[in-house]
Coordinates of C-alpha atoms in Angstrom, one line a residue:
M1208 CA 0.0 0.0 0.0
H1209 CA 1.2 3.4 -0.8
P1210 CA 0.9 5.4 2.4
S1211 CA -1.5 8.3 2.1
V1212 CA 0.0 11.7 2.8
R1213 CA -2.4 14.4 4.0
A1214 CA -1.2 18.0 4.1
K1215 CA -2.5 19.5 7.3
M1216 CA -1.7 23.2 6.6
G1217 CA -0.3 25.5 4.0
S1218 CA 2.6 27.9 4.2
S1219 CA 2.0 31.2 5.9
D1220 CA 4.5 33.0 3.7
S1221 CA 3.3 36.4 2.6
G1222 CA 5.5 36.5 -0.5
K1223 CA 7.2 39.7 0.8
G1224 CA 10.4 38.2 2.1
G1225 CA 10.0 34.5 2.5
S1226 CA 10.7 34.7 6.2
D1227 CA 7.2 33.8 7.6
V1228 CA 7.0 30.6 9.5
A1229 CA 4.7 27.7 8.8
T1230 CA 3.5 26.7 12.3
P1231 CA 1.7 23.6 13.5
P1232 CA -2.1 23.6 13.4
P1233 CA -3.8 24.3 16.8
S1234 CA -4.6 21.3 19.0
R1235 CA -8.1 19.9 18.5
T1236 CA -8.5 19.8 22.3
P1237 CA -9.3 23.2 23.8
G1238 CA -6.9 24.6 26.3
I1239 CA -3.8 22.7 25.4
E1240 CA -2.5 24.7 22.5
H1241 CA 0.5 25.8 24.6
S1242 CA 0.9 22.5 26.4
S1243 CA 4.4 21.5 27.4
S1244 CA 3.7 17.8 26.8
P1245 CA 6.0 16.3 24.1
S1246 CA 4.7 16.2 20.5
Y1247 CA 6.1 15.9 17.1
Y1248 CA 5.6 17.5 13.7
E1249 CA 6.7 16.0 10.3
F1250 CA 7.3 17.5 6.9
V1251 CA 9.1 16.4 3.8
I1252 CA 12.3 17.8 2.3
P1253 CA 14.1 16.9 -0.9
Q1254 CA 17.0 14.5 -0.5
V1255 CA 19.4 17.0 -2.1
L1256 CA 18.7 19.5 0.7
V1257 CA 19.2 17.1 3.7
G1258 CA 22.8 17.9 4.0
K1259 CA 22.1 21.7 4.2
L1260 CA 19.4 21.0 6.9
I1261 CA 21.7 18.8 9.0
G1262 CA 24.7 21.1 8.6
R1263 CA 28.4 20.2 8.7
H1264 CA 28.8 17.3 11.3
G1265 CA 25.2 18.0 12.4
S1266 CA 25.9 21.6 13.3
F1267 CA 22.5 23.0 12.3
V1268 CA 20.3 20.4 14.0
T1269 CA 22.5 20.7 17.1
H1270 CA 22.1 24.5 17.0
I1271 CA 18.3 24.0 16.9
R1272 CA 18.4 21.6 19.8
D1273 CA 20.5 24.0 21.9
K1274 CA 18.2 27.0 21.2
T1275 CA 14.8 25.3 21.3
N1276 CA 15.2 21.9 23.0
A1277 CA 13.5 20.4 19.9
M1278 CA 15.0 17.3 18.3
I1279 CA 15.2 16.9 14.5
I1280 CA 15.3 13.4 13.0
V1281 CA 15.6 12.7 9.3
R1282 CA 14.3 9.4 8.1
K1283 CA 13.4 7.5 4.9
H1284 CA 10.4 8.5 2.9
P1285 CA 8.1 5.5 2.6
T1286 CA 7.3 5.9 -1.1
D1287 CA 9.6 8.5 -2.7
N1288 CA 13.3 7.9 -2.9
K1289 CA 13.9 11.6 -3.8
M1290 CA 12.4 12.9 -0.6
K1291 CA 13.1 12.5 3.1
V1292 CA 10.8 12.9 6.1
C1293 CA 11.9 15.4 8.8
S1294 CA 10.4 14.8 12.2
V1295 CA 10.6 17.6 14.8
E1296 CA 10.1 16.4 18.3
G1297 CA 9.5 18.5 21.4
T1298 CA 6.8 20.7 23.0
K1299 CA 4.6 22.7 20.7
E1300 CA 6.4 25.8 21.6
A1301 CA 9.8 24.2 20.9
I1302 CA 8.5 22.9 17.6
E1303 CA 7.3 26.4 16.5
K1304 CA 10.7 27.8 17.3
A1305 CA 12.5 25.0 15.5
L1306 CA 10.3 25.5 12.4
K1307 CA 11.0 29.2 12.4
M1308 CA 14.8 28.5 12.4
V1309 CA 14.3 26.0 9.5
R1310 CA 12.3 28.6 7.5
E1311 CA 15.0 31.2 8.1
K1312 CA 17.6 28.8 6.7
F1313 CA 15.3 27.8 3.8
P1314 CA 13.3 31.0 2.7
L1315 CA 10.2 30.0 0.9
K1316 CA 10.9 32.4 -2.0
R1317 CA 14.3 30.7 -2.6
Y1318 CA 13.3 27.1 -1.6
P1319 CA 9.6 26.7 -2.7
E1320 CA 9.9 22.9 -2.5
V1321 CA 10.5 23.2 1.3
T1322 CA 6.9 24.0 2.2
L1323 CA 7.1 22.8 5.9
E1324 CA 3.5 21.5 5.5
E1325 CA 2.8 18.9 8.1
V1326 CA 2.2 15.4 6.7
H1327 CA 0.8 12.2 8.2
F1328 CA 1.6 8.8 6.9
T1329 CA -0.8 5.9 7.2
P1330 CA 1.2 2.9 8.5
P1331 CA 1.5 0.3 5.7
I1332 CA -0.4 -2.9 6.0
S1333 CA 1.7 -5.9 5.1
P1334 CA -0.1 -8.2 2.6
F1335 CA -0.4 -11.8 3.6
S1336 CA 2.0 -13.8 1.5
L1337 CA 3.3 -16.6 3.7
I1338 CA 0.2 -18.5 4.8
P1339 CA 0.4 -20.6 8.0
D1340 CA -0.6 -24.2 7.4
H1341 CA -3.3 -24.1 10.0
L1342 CA -5.3 -21.6 7.9
Y1343 CA -6.1 -24.3 5.3
L1344 CA -9.0 -26.6 6.1
K1345 CA -7.7 -29.8 4.7
L1346 CA -9.1 -33.2 3.9
V1347 CA -8.2 -35.7 6.6
E1348 CA -6.5 -38.9 5.6
G1349 CA -7.9 -42.3 6.6
I1350 CA -11.6 -41.2 7.0
N1351 CA -14.6 -40.3 5.0
N1352 CA -14.6 -36.5 4.8
D1353 CA -18.2 -35.2 4.5
T1354 CA -18.0 -32.7 1.7
I1355 CA -20.0 -30.8 -0.9
L1356 CA -18.9 -29.6 -4.3
S1357 CA -18.3 -25.8 -4.3
C1358 CA -16.5 -25.4 -7.6
L1359 CA -16.1 -27.7 -10.6
V1360 CA -12.9 -26.8 -12.4
A1361 CA -12.9 -29.9 -14.6
P1362 CA -14.7 -33.3 -14.2
N1363 CA -11.7 -34.7 -12.3
H1364 CA -10.7 -31.4 -10.7
L1365 CA -12.9 -30.3 -7.8
F1366 CA -13.0 -27.9 -4.9
M1367 CA -15.0 -29.1 -1.9
Q1368 CA -16.3 -27.6 1.3
Q1369 CA -16.9 -29.4 4.6
P1370 CA -20.3 -28.4 5.8
T1371 CA -20.1 -30.4 9.1
H1372 CA -16.9 -28.6 10.2
P1373 CA -17.4 -26.2 13.1
S1374 CA -16.0 -23.3 11.2
F1375 CA -18.3 -23.6 8.2
P1376 CA -21.3 -21.6 9.6
S1377 CA -19.0 -18.6 10.0
L1378 CA -18.3 -18.4 6.2
N1379 CA -21.6 -16.6 5.4
V1380 CA -20.9 -14.1 8.3
L1381 CA -17.4 -13.5 6.9
T1382 CA -18.7 -13.0 3.4
N1383 CA -21.3 -10.4 4.6
C1384 CA -18.7 -8.6 6.6
M1385 CA -16.2 -8.4 3.7
N1386 CA -18.9 -7.1 1.3
G1387 CA -19.9 -4.5 3.9
C1388 CA -16.3 -3.4 4.4
Y1389 CA -15.0 -3.3 0.8
N1390 CA -18.2 -1.9 -0.7
D1391 CA -18.5 1.0 1.6
C1392 CA -14.9 2.2 2.2
Q1393 CA -11.8 3.1 0.3
S1394 CA -9.8 0.1 1.2
P1395 CA -6.0 0.0 0.4
M1396 CA -4.9 -1.4 -2.9
L1397 CA -2.2 -4.1 -3.2
P1398 CA 1.4 -2.8 -3.5
N1399 CA 3.0 -2.9 -6.9
P1400 CA 4.4 -5.2 -8.0
I1401 CA 2.0 -7.8 -6.6
A1402 CA 4.0 -10.6 -5.1
P1403 CA 2.9 -14.2 -5.9
N1404 CA 1.0 -16.0 -3.1
T1405 CA -0.3 -12.8 -1.7
V1406 CA -3.7 -13.3 0.0
C1407 CA -6.1 -10.5 -0.7
A1408 CA -9.8 -9.6 -1.1
A1409 CA -10.9 -10.0 -4.7
Y1410 CA -14.1 -8.8 -6.4
S1411 CA -15.8 -11.3 -8.6
V1412 CA -19.2 -10.8 -10.3
D1413 CA -21.2 -9.9 -7.2
G1414 CA -19.1 -9.8 -4.1
W1415 CA -15.7 -9.8 -2.4
Y1416 CA -14.0 -13.1 -1.6
R1417 CA -10.7 -14.2 -0.1
A1418 CA -8.3 -15.1 -2.8
M1419 CA -4.6 -15.8 -3.4
V1420 CA -2.7 -14.2 -6.3
L1421 CA -0.9 -16.9 -8.2
S1422 CA 0.6 -14.5 -10.8
S1423 CA 0.3 -10.9 -11.9
D1424 CA 1.0 -9.2 -15.2
P1425 CA 2.0 -5.5 -14.8
E1426 CA 1.5 -4.8 -18.5
T1427 CA -2.2 -5.9 -18.6
E1428 CA -2.7 -5.0 -14.9
M1429 CA -4.4 -8.3 -14.4
S1430 CA -3.8 -11.0 -11.8
Y1431 CA -4.6 -14.8 -11.9
V1432 CA -6.1 -15.7 -8.6
K1433 CA -7.4 -18.8 -6.7
F1434 CA -10.5 -18.3 -4.5
L1435 CA -9.8 -19.8 -1.1
D1436 CA -13.3 -20.3 0.3
Y1437 CA -15.2 -21.4 -2.8
G1438 CA -12.5 -22.6 -5.1
G1439 CA -11.8 -22.0 -8.7
F1440 CA -9.5 -19.7 -10.7
A1441 CA -10.0 -16.4 -12.5
Y1442 CA -8.3 -13.4 -14.0
V1443 CA -9.1 -10.3 -12.0
E1444 CA -8.2 -6.7 -12.7
N1445 CA -5.6 -5.4 -10.2
S1446 CA -8.0 -2.5 -9.5
K1447 CA -10.4 -5.1 -8.0
L1448 CA -7.9 -6.5 -5.5
R1449 CA -7.6 -5.1 -2.0
Q1450 CA -5.4 -5.7 1.0
I1451 CA -7.2 -8.0 3.4
R1452 CA -7.8 -7.0 7.0
G1453 CA -6.2 -9.2 9.7
D1454 CA -9.5 -10.1 11.3
F1455 CA -10.7 -11.5 7.9
M1456 CA -7.9 -14.1 8.1
L1457 CA -9.1 -15.8 11.3
L1458 CA -11.4 -18.2 9.6
P1459 CA -9.7 -21.2 8.0
F1460 CA -9.9 -21.2 4.2
Q1461 CA -12.9 -23.4 3.4
A1462 CA -12.2 -24.8 -0.1
A1463 CA -10.2 -28.0 -0.2
E1464 CA -8.8 -28.9 -3.7
G1465 CA -8.8 -32.4 -4.9
I1466 CA -8.2 -34.4 -8.1
L1467 CA -10.0 -37.7 -8.8
A1468 CA -7.5 -40.5 -8.2
N1469 CA -6.4 -43.0 -10.8
I1470 CA -8.4 -41.7 -13.8
R1471 CA -7.7 -39.3 -16.7
S1472 CA -9.6 -38.0 -19.7
K1473 CA -9.8 -40.3 -22.7
N1474 CA -9.0 -37.4 -24.9
E1475 CA -5.3 -37.4 -25.8
D1476 CA -5.0 -33.6 -25.2
G1477 CA -6.4 -34.1 -21.7
T1478 CA -9.5 -32.0 -22.3
W1479 CA -13.0 -33.1 -21.2
P1480 CA -16.2 -33.0 -23.2
E1481 CA -19.0 -30.7 -22.0
E1482 CA -21.1 -33.8 -21.3
A1483 CA -18.6 -34.9 -18.6
Y1484 CA -19.0 -31.6 -16.8
N1485 CA -22.8 -31.9 -16.9
V1486 CA -22.6 -35.5 -15.5
V1487 CA -20.5 -34.5 -12.5
A1488 CA -22.6 -31.3 -11.9
D1489 CA -25.9 -33.2 -12.0
I1490 CA -24.8 -36.0 -9.7
T1491 CA -23.2 -33.8 -7.1
K1492 CA -25.8 -31.0 -7.0
G1493 CA -27.2 -30.8 -3.5
A1494 CA -25.4 -34.0 -2.5
I1495 CA -23.1 -35.0 0.3
I1496 CA -19.8 -36.5 -1.0
Y1497 CA -17.8 -38.9 1.0
T1498 CA -14.2 -38.0 0.1
Q1499 CA -11.2 -40.2 0.8
V1500 CA -7.6 -39.1 0.3
A1501 CA -5.7 -41.8 -1.6
D1502 CA -2.5 -40.0 -2.4
Y1503 CA -1.0 -36.6 -3.4
T1504 CA 0.3 -35.0 -6.5
E1505 CA 3.9 -33.7 -6.6
D1506 CA 2.4 -30.3 -5.8
G1507 CA 0.7 -31.6 -2.7
V1508 CA -2.9 -31.6 -4.1
P1509 CA -4.9 -34.6 -2.7
L1510 CA -5.8 -37.4 -5.1
V1511 CA -9.2 -38.4 -3.9
L1512 CA -11.9 -41.1 -4.2
C1513 CA -15.3 -39.5 -4.2
Y1514 CA -18.6 -41.4 -3.3
V1515 CA -21.7 -39.3 -4.0
V1516 CA -24.8 -39.9 -1.8
V1517 CA -27.7 -39.8 -4.3
G1518 CA -30.3 -41.4 -2.0
P1519 CA -30.9 -43.0 1.4
T1520 CA -29.3 -46.2 0.2
S1521 CA -27.7 -45.2 -3.1
I1522 CA -24.0 -44.2 -3.5
I1523 CA -22.2 -43.5 -6.8
F1524 CA -18.4 -44.0 -6.9
L1525 CA -17.6 -40.9 -9.0
N1526 CA -14.2 -42.0 -10.3
Q1527 CA -15.7 -45.2 -11.6
H1528 CA -18.8 -43.5 -12.9
L1529 CA -16.8 -41.3 -15.3
V1530 CA -15.0 -44.4 -16.6
D1531 CA -18.4 -46.2 -17.1
K1532 CA -19.8 -43.3 -19.0
G1533 CA -16.8 -43.4 -21.4
F1534 CA -15.3 -40.0 -20.4
A1535 CA -12.3 -41.4 -18.5
E1536 CA -10.0 -44.3 -18.3
W1537 CA -8.1 -45.8 -15.4
V1538 CA -4.5 -44.8 -15.0
A1539 CA -3.9 -47.6 -12.5
M1540 CA -6.4 -50.2 -11.4
V1541 CA -8.0 -49.5 -8.1
E1542 CA -8.5 -52.8 -6.2
D1543 CA -10.7 -53.5 -3.2
V1544 CA -12.0 -49.9 -2.9
P1545 CA -14.6 -50.1 -0.2
I1546 CA -18.0 -48.4 -0.5
P1547 CA -18.1 -46.3 2.7
C1548 CA -20.9 -46.6 5.2
S1549 CA -23.1 -43.6 5.6
S1550 CA -21.9 -41.3 8.3
T1551 CA -24.0 -38.3 7.5
D1552 CA -27.7 -37.8 8.1
A1553 CA -29.7 -37.6 4.9
T1554 CA -31.2 -34.3 5.9
Q1555 CA -27.9 -32.7 5.2
Q1556 CA -28.5 -33.2 1.5
Q1557 CA -31.2 -30.5 1.6
E1558 CA -29.0 -28.1 3.6
S1559 CA -26.3 -28.4 1.0
D1560 CA -28.6 -26.7 -1.6
T1561 CA -28.0 -23.4 0.3
I1562 CA -24.2 -23.7 0.9
T1563 CA -22.8 -24.2 -2.6
T1564 CA -22.9 -20.6 -3.7
K1565 CA -19.6 -19.7 -5.2
P1566 CA -18.0 -16.8 -7.1
E1567 CA -18.1 -17.2 -10.9
T1568 CA -14.6 -18.2 -12.0
A1569 CA -12.8 -19.0 -15.2
A1570 CA -12.7 -22.8 -15.4
V1571 CA -9.3 -24.4 -15.9
Q1572 CA -9.1 -27.8 -17.3
A1573 CA -6.8 -30.2 -15.4

């Protein structure tokens, strides 16, 4: 984020001799304008004039300290390498005297770039780029994970949510809070260039969602992102990405990515026909899916076996179903794969109709 700089006051120079002093604005609290409590006042000065301000071996700032009891500290400007930030610290009276001495050394008529206007810098908010492992809600090995489909990237490439997890009911609350925050206020943009793996708030179609930037193109000003709570990928304009508040990072990311184990498309180029998408979408709509982790890809994505509950006593093994329909073929034979016993009340199937809303994303074929 580029820190915002707000000028608090203008120069009081009359134009007659350049010797008038820009003084700090009066306190907002009545009765303490001349308080002796410590304070500070910041202004910017060009880098090329810093040496003149400090003086030989610090002679000028030392002279100011001796005369006014005000300390002058020069530090790096947060966004402009050609400027420095000068902080004057002391009582209000000491600051006024110090600014008067600075103005005498830098008459406004001769040094118009030294305005002595007070500036305030909003502290930068660091974007989240290194994500702790506990923030990801993962599929657990060795059990049937009760899941629902939240995004269909390809017939064998799914994103799933876990509606029985204790954190799941908080997702709607988080989404509403994010929409209220980012729709109503000027939230900070992401710093340029946008670093890969930065977690941010991304606007997609009708709302704001937590997302991770996978790559960013400064020429097109577009970023390729992955949605962390609903799954899927999309290209999003950088202008629609915002820094994410820390309290919006407390809920674990709800979308767990998975690739159907031991099958691949029968098409040589790896693509899937539209009918295969429709088959998976129709079977999984409003259904609980018992998901088992069989293995992992080299990138750490779970290879899964998915059993779709389509009725009180009917379960479809999705991996096998795509093979039976002629859309996929086995990569390696799966032997003795058990059909899991039902561990989820059938009433949850109806609940899942209301929890599969997801942001529209650009589908990527696995």
